[in-house]
XYZ file of C-alpha atoms in Angstrom:
631
model
C -17.368 -22.789 19.189
C -14.438 -20.979 20.757
C -14.345 -17.206 20.624
C -16.967 -14.597 20.059
C -19.749 -14.734 17.540
C -22.131 -12.067 18.821
C -20.663 -8.633 18.328
C -21.210 -5.652 16.122
C -18.467 -4.283 13.926
C -17.688 -0.595 13.639
C -18.215 0.782 10.156
C -15.088 1.889 8.313
C -14.299 5.582 8.238
C -14.312 5.599 4.449
C -17.104 3.242 3.501
C -20.472 3.633 1.905
C -21.796 6.105 -0.650
C -21.714 9.126 1.651
C -18.101 8.707 2.671
C -17.056 7.879 -0.870
C -18.800 10.877 -2.373
C -17.422 13.154 0.316
C -13.887 12.199 -0.559
C -14.079 13.006 -4.248
C -11.893 15.971 -5.248
C -14.955 17.471 -6.940
C -16.765 17.516 -3.599
C -14.653 20.286 -2.103
C -11.427 18.457 -1.317
C -8.929 19.091 -4.078
C -6.202 16.590 -4.654
C -2.748 17.702 -3.549
C -0.332 18.699 -6.286
C 2.469 16.663 -4.754
C 2.730 13.786 -2.328
C 5.652 11.660 -1.130
C 3.859 8.349 -1.813
C 0.791 7.569 -3.888
C -0.751 4.118 -3.480
C -3.001 2.831 -6.253
C -5.504 0.392 -4.785
C -7.443 0.575 -1.516
C -7.780 -3.125 -0.863
C -6.143 -4.766 2.145
C -2.654 -4.556 0.610
C -2.903 -0.918 -0.427
C -4.482 0.262 2.821
C -2.112 -1.617 5.126
C 0.903 -0.422 3.131
C -0.328 3.154 3.380
C -1.016 2.711 7.092
C 2.509 1.424 7.739
C 3.887 4.463 5.890
C 1.632 6.955 7.671
C 2.568 5.556 11.068
C 6.174 6.381 10.199
C 5.299 9.960 9.383
C 5.125 9.632 5.593
C 2.268 11.573 3.945
C 0.453 9.164 1.665
C -2.482 9.334 -0.739
C -4.486 6.209 -1.618
C -6.699 6.187 -4.704
C -9.026 3.502 -5.990
C -11.397 3.534 -8.932
C -13.969 1.645 -6.871
C -15.179 1.433 -3.296
C -13.356 -1.624 -1.906
C -15.677 -1.871 1.086
C -18.535 -3.079 -1.072
C -18.972 -6.774 -1.710
C -18.712 -9.768 0.586
C -15.707 -10.809 2.693
C -13.353 -13.218 0.972
C -9.769 -13.687 2.128
C -8.788 -14.573 5.704
C -5.767 -13.429 7.683
C -2.661 -15.419 8.543
C -0.643 -15.414 11.756
C 2.032 -13.233 10.165
C -0.476 -10.604 9.007
C -1.834 -10.357 12.549
C 1.735 -10.034 13.859
C 2.232 -7.006 11.628
C -1.048 -5.467 12.797
C 0.061 -6.128 16.379
C 3.365 -4.338 15.757
C 1.312 -1.430 14.405
C -0.439 -1.112 17.770
C -3.729 -2.669 16.646
C -3.802 -5.809 18.786
C -6.800 -4.754 20.873
C -8.713 -3.670 17.783
C -7.934 -7.003 16.126
C -9.248 -8.902 19.143
C -12.441 -6.803 19.210
C -13.042 -7.262 15.493
C -12.002 -10.818 14.698
C -13.213 -14.205 15.822
C -11.627 -17.340 17.193
C -11.613 -20.597 15.307
C -9.652 -23.796 15.849
C -5.977 -24.374 15.355
C -4.900 -23.628 11.756
C -5.442 -26.219 9.048
C -8.393 -28.016 10.602
C -10.727 -29.473 7.980
C -13.678 -31.787 7.503
C -14.091 -33.959 4.403
C -17.664 -35.136 3.984
C -20.505 -35.746 1.553
C -22.743 -33.221 3.327
C -21.813 -30.282 5.522
C -24.671 -31.005 7.944
C -24.206 -34.733 8.177
C -23.182 -37.840 6.351
C -19.796 -39.477 6.480
C -17.184 -37.202 8.024
C -13.437 -37.361 8.161
C -11.785 -34.769 10.380
C -8.297 -33.874 9.212
C -5.587 -31.980 11.069
C -1.826 -31.648 10.674
C 0.445 -33.893 12.743
C 0.686 -32.754 16.354
C 4.233 -31.299 16.066
C 3.005 -28.848 13.421
C -0.061 -27.893 15.452
C 2.117 -27.324 18.501
C 4.578 -25.184 16.529
C 1.807 -23.039 15.030
C 0.301 -22.620 18.490
C 3.585 -21.365 19.960
C 5.334 -19.606 17.079
C 3.920 -16.136 17.698
C 2.564 -13.780 20.356
C -0.601 -13.772 18.238
C -3.227 -16.414 19.025
C -3.088 -18.854 16.120
C -6.897 -19.224 16.251
C -7.633 -15.512 15.769
C -8.970 -14.608 12.313
C -9.926 -11.478 10.378
C -11.459 -11.364 6.925
C -10.181 -8.972 4.284
C -12.903 -6.376 4.910
C -12.012 -6.273 8.592
C -8.333 -5.822 7.742
C -9.286 -2.955 5.430
C -11.431 -1.314 8.090
C -8.746 -1.427 10.754
C -6.105 -0.174 8.325
C -8.252 2.653 6.955
C -9.211 3.856 10.430
C -5.579 3.920 11.537
C -4.416 5.457 8.261
C -6.837 8.353 8.573
C -5.958 8.788 12.239
C -2.336 9.215 11.163
C -3.251 11.854 8.576
C -3.403 9.706 5.450
C -5.768 10.488 2.594
C -8.044 7.976 0.834
C -10.045 8.743 -2.320
C -12.504 6.386 -3.959
C -13.757 6.831 -7.514
C -10.321 7.972 -8.696
C -8.536 5.885 -11.334
C -4.893 5.949 -12.356
C -4.775 6.517 -16.118
C -1.140 7.356 -16.770
C 2.367 7.335 -15.322
C 5.370 9.271 -16.531
C 8.905 8.995 -15.246
C 12.123 10.491 -16.496
C 14.166 7.917 -18.436
C 16.902 8.181 -15.818
C 14.502 7.870 -12.890
C 16.555 5.085 -11.353
C 19.715 7.168 -11.367
C 18.003 10.334 -10.172
C 15.894 8.742 -7.452
C 18.665 8.626 -4.896
C 19.729 12.219 -5.457
C 16.173 13.527 -5.354
C 15.492 11.665 -2.138
C 17.887 13.978 -0.332
C 17.113 17.673 -0.899
C 19.628 20.218 0.292
C 18.754 21.127 3.876
C 17.346 24.577 4.485
C 19.888 26.658 6.450
C 16.991 28.491 8.124
C 14.335 25.826 8.640
C 10.768 26.940 9.128
C 8.895 24.503 11.397
C 5.618 25.268 9.650
C 7.107 24.686 6.198
C 9.982 22.242 6.531
C 10.667 22.373 2.791
C 10.330 25.895 1.349
C 11.038 24.616 -2.155
C 8.891 21.508 -2.588
C 9.543 21.354 -6.320
C 13.151 20.485 -5.532
C 12.128 17.165 -4.013
C 9.212 16.158 -6.207
C 11.041 15.123 -9.320
C 9.509 11.681 -9.237
C 6.455 10.249 -10.970
C 3.843 12.319 -12.745
C 0.555 10.492 -12.298
C -2.579 11.103 -14.344
C -5.836 10.476 -12.506
C -9.468 10.521 -13.568
C -12.705 10.837 -11.630
C -14.683 7.749 -12.610
C -18.028 9.535 -12.147
C -17.357 12.803 -13.977
C -14.432 11.950 -16.241
C -12.553 14.959 -14.908
C -8.778 14.511 -15.087
C -6.106 15.488 -12.605
C -2.349 15.475 -12.407
C -0.258 14.797 -9.328
C 3.460 14.318 -8.768
C 4.596 11.657 -6.326
C 8.063 10.845 -5.132
C 7.118 7.161 -5.263
C 4.115 5.171 -6.473
C 2.992 1.770 -5.212
C 0.751 -0.301 -7.445
C -1.461 -2.424 -5.190
C -4.340 -2.502 -7.643
C -4.861 -6.212 -8.033
C -4.280 -9.053 -10.444
C -5.364 -6.941 -13.428
C -3.172 -4.059 -12.292
C -3.372 -0.856 -14.305
C -0.067 0.266 -12.816
C 1.649 -2.931 -13.947
C 0.227 -2.523 -17.442
C 1.330 1.111 -17.655
C 4.840 0.058 -16.683
C 4.909 -2.585 -19.406
C 5.527 -5.376 -16.891
C 4.116 -8.801 -17.717
C 3.449 -12.048 -15.844
C 5.253 -14.429 -18.202
C 4.793 -17.620 -16.189
C 1.100 -17.185 -15.439
C -0.522 -20.624 -15.153
C -4.242 -21.309 -14.868
C -4.548 -24.060 -12.274
C -8.351 -24.203 -12.124
C -11.536 -22.681 -13.458
C -14.353 -22.519 -10.973
C -17.369 -20.663 -9.644
C -17.283 -19.039 -6.231
C -20.498 -18.266 -4.371
C -20.782 -15.671 -1.601
C -23.858 -15.994 0.581
C -25.472 -15.633 3.973
C -27.091 -18.615 5.633
C -28.132 -19.316 9.199
C -26.963 -22.884 9.479
C -28.295 -24.966 12.382
C -26.346 -25.688 15.532
C -24.904 -28.946 14.210
C -22.956 -26.815 11.714
C -21.225 -24.849 14.477
C -18.031 -26.771 13.831
C -18.084 -25.607 10.218
C -17.589 -22.055 11.432
C -14.277 -23.182 12.859
C -12.755 -25.097 9.971
C -12.723 -25.682 6.251
C -15.296 -28.114 4.934
C -14.825 -30.059 1.702
C -17.954 -31.699 0.317
C -18.016 -34.290 -2.436
C -21.265 -35.996 -3.410
C -23.110 -36.978 -6.574
C -24.141 -33.379 -7.231
C -21.162 -31.227 -6.369
C -17.567 -31.010 -5.219
C -17.329 -27.807 -3.192
C -15.894 -26.063 -0.184
C -17.872 -24.443 2.613
C -15.958 -21.707 4.460
C -17.233 -19.285 7.087
C -15.754 -15.799 6.617
C -17.127 -13.847 9.578
C -17.448 -16.426 12.345
C -21.243 -16.324 12.129
C -23.355 -16.414 9.008
C -21.344 -15.352 5.956
C -20.029 -18.153 3.777
C -17.932 -18.748 0.685
C -18.169 -21.882 -1.432
C -15.827 -22.742 -4.280
C -17.810 -24.927 -6.667
C -14.905 -26.913 -8.083
C -16.987 -29.466 -9.955
C -20.639 -30.378 -10.334
C -22.897 -32.683 -12.295
C -23.506 -31.483 -15.826
C -20.697 -28.944 -15.765
C -19.899 -27.837 -19.335
C -16.401 -28.037 -20.756
C -14.425 -24.957 -19.732
C -11.279 -25.465 -21.796
C -11.854 -22.199 -23.636
C -13.164 -20.303 -20.630
C -15.720 -20.626 -17.893
C -19.326 -19.570 -18.410
C -21.462 -17.822 -15.761
C -23.477 -20.073 -13.459
C -27.203 -19.251 -13.280
C -28.429 -18.224 -9.842
C -31.037 -20.979 -9.554
C -28.453 -23.631 -10.425
C -25.997 -22.174 -7.901
C -28.623 -22.330 -5.153
C -29.329 -25.998 -5.876
C -25.624 -26.820 -5.691
C -25.098 -24.862 -2.464
C -28.031 -26.557 -0.745
C -26.707 -29.937 -1.862
C -23.278 -29.121 -0.445
C -24.785 -28.008 2.855
C -27.185 -30.940 2.944
C -30.481 -29.060 3.320
C -32.572 -28.724 0.121
C -34.847 -26.164 1.775
C -32.147 -23.964 3.354
C -32.860 -20.214 3.034
C -29.837 -18.742 1.262
C -29.182 -15.049 0.662
C -26.935 -15.323 -2.384
C -24.777 -12.216 -2.734
C -22.801 -13.141 -5.840
C -21.523 -16.025 -7.939
C -18.252 -15.315 -9.709
C -16.861 -17.337 -12.599
C -13.107 -17.035 -12.595
C -9.740 -18.564 -13.356
C -7.489 -19.507 -10.462
C -4.012 -18.625 -11.663
C -0.511 -18.441 -10.274
C 2.402 -16.436 -11.607
C 4.977 -13.786 -10.802
C 5.536 -10.457 -12.531
C 8.741 -10.102 -14.519
C 9.700 -7.153 -12.291
C 8.425 -5.657 -9.040
C 9.792 -2.198 -9.795
C 10.348 0.349 -12.535
C 12.237 3.401 -11.326
C 10.173 4.990 -8.576
C 7.138 2.747 -9.076
C 6.738 -0.493 -7.119
C 4.274 -3.374 -7.326
C 2.834 -5.158 -4.291
C 0.302 -7.910 -3.711
C -1.602 -9.342 -6.667
C -0.080 -6.665 -8.890
C 3.296 -8.361 -8.396
C 2.238 -11.987 -8.050
C -1.052 -13.722 -8.732
C -2.058 -16.599 -6.500
C -5.055 -18.826 -6.328
C -7.325 -18.800 -3.311
C -5.945 -22.168 -2.170
C -4.052 -21.671 1.059
C -5.404 -18.166 1.541
C -2.039 -16.536 0.905
C -2.837 -13.860 -1.673
C -3.816 -11.084 0.726
C -1.346 -12.160 3.375
C 1.653 -12.318 1.059
C 0.652 -8.892 -0.237
C 0.432 -7.372 3.243
C 3.957 -8.624 3.868
C 5.080 -7.060 0.565
C 3.690 -3.735 1.707
C 5.276 -3.873 5.136
C 8.669 -4.768 3.662
C 8.433 -1.823 1.283
C 6.942 0.672 3.750
C 9.733 0.691 6.319
C 12.313 0.979 3.552
C 10.528 3.831 1.775
C 10.087 5.655 5.067
C 13.799 5.316 5.835
C 14.721 6.720 2.423
C 12.189 9.552 2.558
C 13.356 10.576 6.017
C 16.962 10.638 4.874
C 17.996 7.711 7.053
C 18.825 5.425 4.120
C 19.805 5.697 0.492
C 17.994 4.424 -2.559
C 20.108 1.276 -2.363
C 17.856 0.054 0.431
C 14.916 0.058 -1.983
C 16.887 -2.177 -4.327
C 16.469 -4.959 -1.747
C 12.663 -5.023 -2.011
C 12.365 -7.182 -5.110
C 14.937 -9.900 -4.347
C 13.575 -10.297 -0.830
C 9.932 -10.473 -1.731
C 10.492 -12.566 -4.851
C 12.115 -15.215 -2.650
C 9.132 -15.143 -0.277
C 6.621 -15.332 -3.107
C 8.185 -18.524 -4.427
C 7.263 -20.227 -1.157
C 3.649 -19.048 -1.244
C 3.207 -20.082 -4.873
C 4.438 -23.558 -3.967
C 1.595 -23.846 -1.459
C -0.982 -22.660 -3.996
C 0.117 -25.315 -6.461
C 0.291 -28.039 -3.807
C -3.257 -27.409 -2.642
C -4.844 -27.014 -6.056
C -3.293 -30.176 -7.428
C -4.149 -31.959 -4.178
C -7.776 -30.844 -4.140
C -8.234 -32.006 -7.727
C -7.067 -35.511 -6.809
C -8.915 -35.882 -3.517
C -11.483 -38.236 -4.989
C -9.179 -41.162 -4.356
C -6.428 -39.516 -2.344
C -5.613 -39.303 1.328
C -6.652 -35.970 2.905
C -4.261 -36.509 5.806
C -1.295 -36.826 3.460
C -2.387 -33.708 1.574
C -2.772 -31.684 4.743
C 0.596 -32.738 6.120
C 2.204 -31.586 2.885
C 0.098 -28.415 2.850
C 0.921 -27.386 6.403
C 4.629 -27.798 5.660
C 4.279 -25.445 2.693
C 2.117 -23.076 4.768
C 4.769 -22.761 7.473
C 7.441 -22.158 4.834
C 5.278 -19.629 2.999
C 3.946 -17.615 5.931
C 6.381 -17.940 8.831
C 9.645 -19.598 7.815
C 10.456 -18.029 4.459
C 13.895 -16.428 4.378
C 15.696 -13.630 2.567
C 18.922 -15.127 1.201
C 19.878 -11.738 -0.232
C 18.820 -8.156 0.349
C 19.157 -5.999 3.462
C 20.945 -8.747 5.358
C 24.599 -9.368 6.187
C 25.685 -12.989 5.814
C 27.840 -14.383 8.614
C 31.617 -14.128 8.311
C 32.020 -17.799 9.091
C 30.671 -20.691 7.087
C 26.906 -20.881 7.634
C 25.630 -23.620 9.876
C 23.402 -26.269 8.325
C 19.882 -24.979 7.808
C 17.698 -25.745 10.827
C 14.750 -28.056 10.411
C 11.394 -26.611 9.439
C 10.203 -26.390 13.047
C 13.572 -25.378 14.564
C 13.675 -21.610 15.191
C 16.999 -19.885 14.735
C 17.985 -16.197 14.881
C 19.904 -16.328 11.610
C 20.408 -13.454 9.145
C 17.547 -13.304 6.656
C 15.131 -15.177 8.936
C 12.259 -13.919 11.068
C 13.220 -13.315 14.690
C 12.006 -16.303 16.728
C 9.177 -15.631 19.160
C 10.195 -16.341 22.730
C 8.475 -15.214 25.908
C 11.038 -13.607 28.225
C 10.792 -12.506 31.822
C 10.491 -8.785 32.536
C 13.661 -7.032 31.381
C 15.182 -3.606 31.875
C 14.742 -2.958 28.169
C 10.953 -2.834 28.491
C 11.040 0.898 29.126
C 11.555 1.414 25.393
C 7.916 0.401 24.875
C 6.849 3.688 26.411
C 8.657 5.728 23.758
C 7.188 4.183 20.634
C 3.886 6.122 20.752
C 1.342 4.541 18.409
C 3.933 2.113 17.055
C 4.398 0.403 20.391
C 3.108 -3.151 20.771
C 0.751 -4.092 23.608
C 2.091 -2.700 26.896
C 0.911 -5.551 29.106
C 3.322 -8.506 29.009
C 1.742 -11.947 28.864
C 1.823 -13.508 32.327
C 4.704 -11.243 33.295
C 6.626 -12.180 30.165
C 7.105 -10.356 26.888
C 7.621 -11.696 23.376
C 10.897 -11.038 21.644
C 8.813 -9.716 18.733
C 7.135 -7.172 21.015
C 10.525 -6.160 22.389
C 11.759 -5.603 18.850
C 8.707 -3.432 18.214
C 8.393 -1.563 14.928
C 11.916 -0.184 14.599
C 15.455 -1.505 14.675
C 16.459 -3.575 17.686
C 19.614 -5.214 18.983
C 19.588 -8.247 21.255
C 22.744 -9.159 23.164
C 23.574 -12.246 25.182
C 24.186 -12.133 28.943
C 27.921 -11.441 28.447
C 27.372 -8.979 25.612
C 26.666 -5.827 27.634
C 29.123 -3.665 25.590
C 26.925 -4.142 22.538
C 24.070 -2.115 24.056
C 25.625 1.368 24.416
C 27.545 0.789 21.196
C 24.315 0.154 19.291
C 22.581 3.139 20.878
C 25.446 5.432 19.872
C 25.580 4.036 16.337
C 21.840 4.496 15.867
C 22.031 8.093 17.079
C 24.842 8.814 14.628
C 22.772 7.429 11.760
C 19.522 9.076 12.830
C 17.500 5.910 13.347
C 15.436 4.585 16.243
C 16.866 1.445 17.830
C 16.074 -0.377 21.059
C 18.551 -2.603 22.895
C 17.916 -5.705 24.991
C 20.183 -8.024 26.962
C 18.608 -11.455 27.308
C 19.480 -14.560 29.339
C 21.662 -17.297 27.949
C 19.671 -19.616 25.706
C 16.657 -17.286 25.585
C 17.066 -16.623 21.867
C 18.144 -19.588 19.726
C 21.249 -18.756 17.743
C 22.401 -15.910 20.010
C 25.833 -16.537 21.565
C 26.403 -15.543 25.227
C 28.617 -12.599 24.182
C 27.109 -12.135 20.731
C 24.482 -9.837 19.260
C 21.573 -10.027 16.846
C 20.460 -6.969 14.880
C 16.765 -7.015 13.955
C 15.117 -4.934 11.223
C 11.811 -3.065 11.610
C 10.016 -6.017 9.997
C 11.296 -8.498 12.633
C 13.840 -10.082 10.282
C 17.386 -10.640 11.482
C 19.726 -8.392 9.513
C 23.042 -9.366 11.099
C 24.434 -11.579 13.811
C 27.734 -11.406 15.665
C 28.720 -14.708 17.222
C 31.232 -13.153 19.615
C 31.951 -9.795 21.208
C 33.791 -7.521 18.773
C 36.994 -5.726 19.726
C 35.235 -2.461 18.888
C 31.464 -3.071 19.150
C 30.624 0.525 18.267
C 32.433 0.419 14.952
C 31.033 -3.019 14.139
C 27.430 -1.961 14.699
C 27.814 1.411 13.009
C 29.428 0.002 9.892
C 26.845 -2.778 9.714
C 23.887 -0.436 10.082
C 25.352 1.992 7.576
C 25.886 -0.739 5.012
C 22.361 -2.065 5.510
C 20.952 1.432 5.003
C 22.980 1.872 1.823
C 25.430 4.485 3.069
C 29.010 4.728 1.937
C 31.389 3.033 4.330
C 35.018 4.027 3.878
C 38.037 1.938 4.726
C 38.592 4.026 7.820
C 36.797 1.980 10.477
C 34.997 4.887 12.123
C 34.255 6.852 8.969
C 30.689 6.195 7.910
C 29.202 8.848 5.678
C 25.431 9.094 5.865
C 23.737 11.760 3.806
C 23.937 15.187 5.348
C 20.238 15.238 6.218
C 20.143 11.665 7.476
C 19.079 12.734 10.955
C 16.216 14.856 9.707
C 13.128 14.592 11.854
C 9.724 16.193 11.840
C 7.246 16.416 8.964
C 8.288 15.319 5.517
C 7.929 17.577 2.494
C 4.416 17.364 1.195
C 2.646 17.450 4.560
């Protein structure tokens, strides 16, 4: 097996009964009366979203009615999720915590995990090669959802965030005109005599947002808190979504199944199973065997088995003794010692919420879109939701952008979710028909959908500026292109003058050591705005720096060799957002680069842009720095 499988993992900062109890408001730590952002749900989506906000200086409170660190590991990370953790400065922690498997989408189809007839399946070589080279992140590196939570919670607390377990959201109240008032409230009048220790002497003036009712699940005690914004990341059965009256009208049950979580020390001949997905079909059971920690923790989806009762009206619990028999049959060892943690009976469903937002309240992850476990996209799509929302909320809360920027969250993420739901459906329908189907054909189709869903999805509308000229034909699936609405292509570049900006990003900076003397374009872009210019586009660089200063945002500039970035003209420029998506591209040097960049940035941030070319009117506190109200 490649990678490490003998290491200990650090315990999360907020895990276990002691930590949970110590963070209850009744245990000496009262809840704040106001907070800029409250996140409901401390799973991987909620914690990473809060971490991304806290790293940008936004005070954030995370509440969860349960302790999300209990229970077995389930979901596994994608390349894109690890890219976002890398941009958050967690690359070394990810490498210490995770494990290395094979290239993505490696699988074994067999009648017994430990032997029998085996068919190894992998995507066609061009797809494997693209996945291997599409990112600065090693495509074999994997984290499970508990490890993602642990890294995010540690970093969140380091940045001053607050996490409370045993606290449930029971009510939300917004003014009827919350949408109209949100923009105005986001920009309080600046204090003419600022006090560094109290940057906002009148906090009530800026907390006109969402009144949230909370309850201690142990004592029943109730609390009230006012948040500028609320993010519902509380799962498929979201309380926040229900309180908002948002439904999932197209919810479709694609399968009913039992999922077993267990520990087993499989013999050495099963080492390959720790590196790939295993699908077992025999006379007793049709099941998967997945390793979720690189060592001894496993998940099996029992998709069918002999004597299974009809589940048309719902799926019944599976007795423990029956589950053990089925697991041992799938593994191929009737005497295998199995430490069975849980067997869940559940419905695998797909569907999208009718809205991702009501006023100042947003939905992310399973709260906004339910996905089956097929393809492993639920957590990963949710982490990308949270990152998309976090940089936008931070820009609004810091006065750098208007509320219009938040209006781009739903159309962008809804477009991305469509791609991930397509993969869920492809895999579930494919797995059901594998009895007489071709696994190679299924996996070629699946890897196409995976690349579209995780790496090549695009934002056709939102915080992007379409090109002035007619768009070029869409590039092929494996053809990278720095086009507006698309993720910035990863390219390794030789050492450039622009690398000094890495030293100024503090904890947001990506790894400081370039790979073999070269640095990824994604690392150069970092965690803030960036502008890349071609070799003959030098005037773009000072123009972009000046425009960013005028608008109060952080922006790095980079001049790259001809052909280094696909889609970048020799005298053109590419403007990249904090989430690595291309916001705008100029295909030639502008007559007035400064005005072009300033007007483009201002429009993207939602500011008013007058007809006078140089007259961009950001809000009067748009360059505010330092702590936000509520710290």
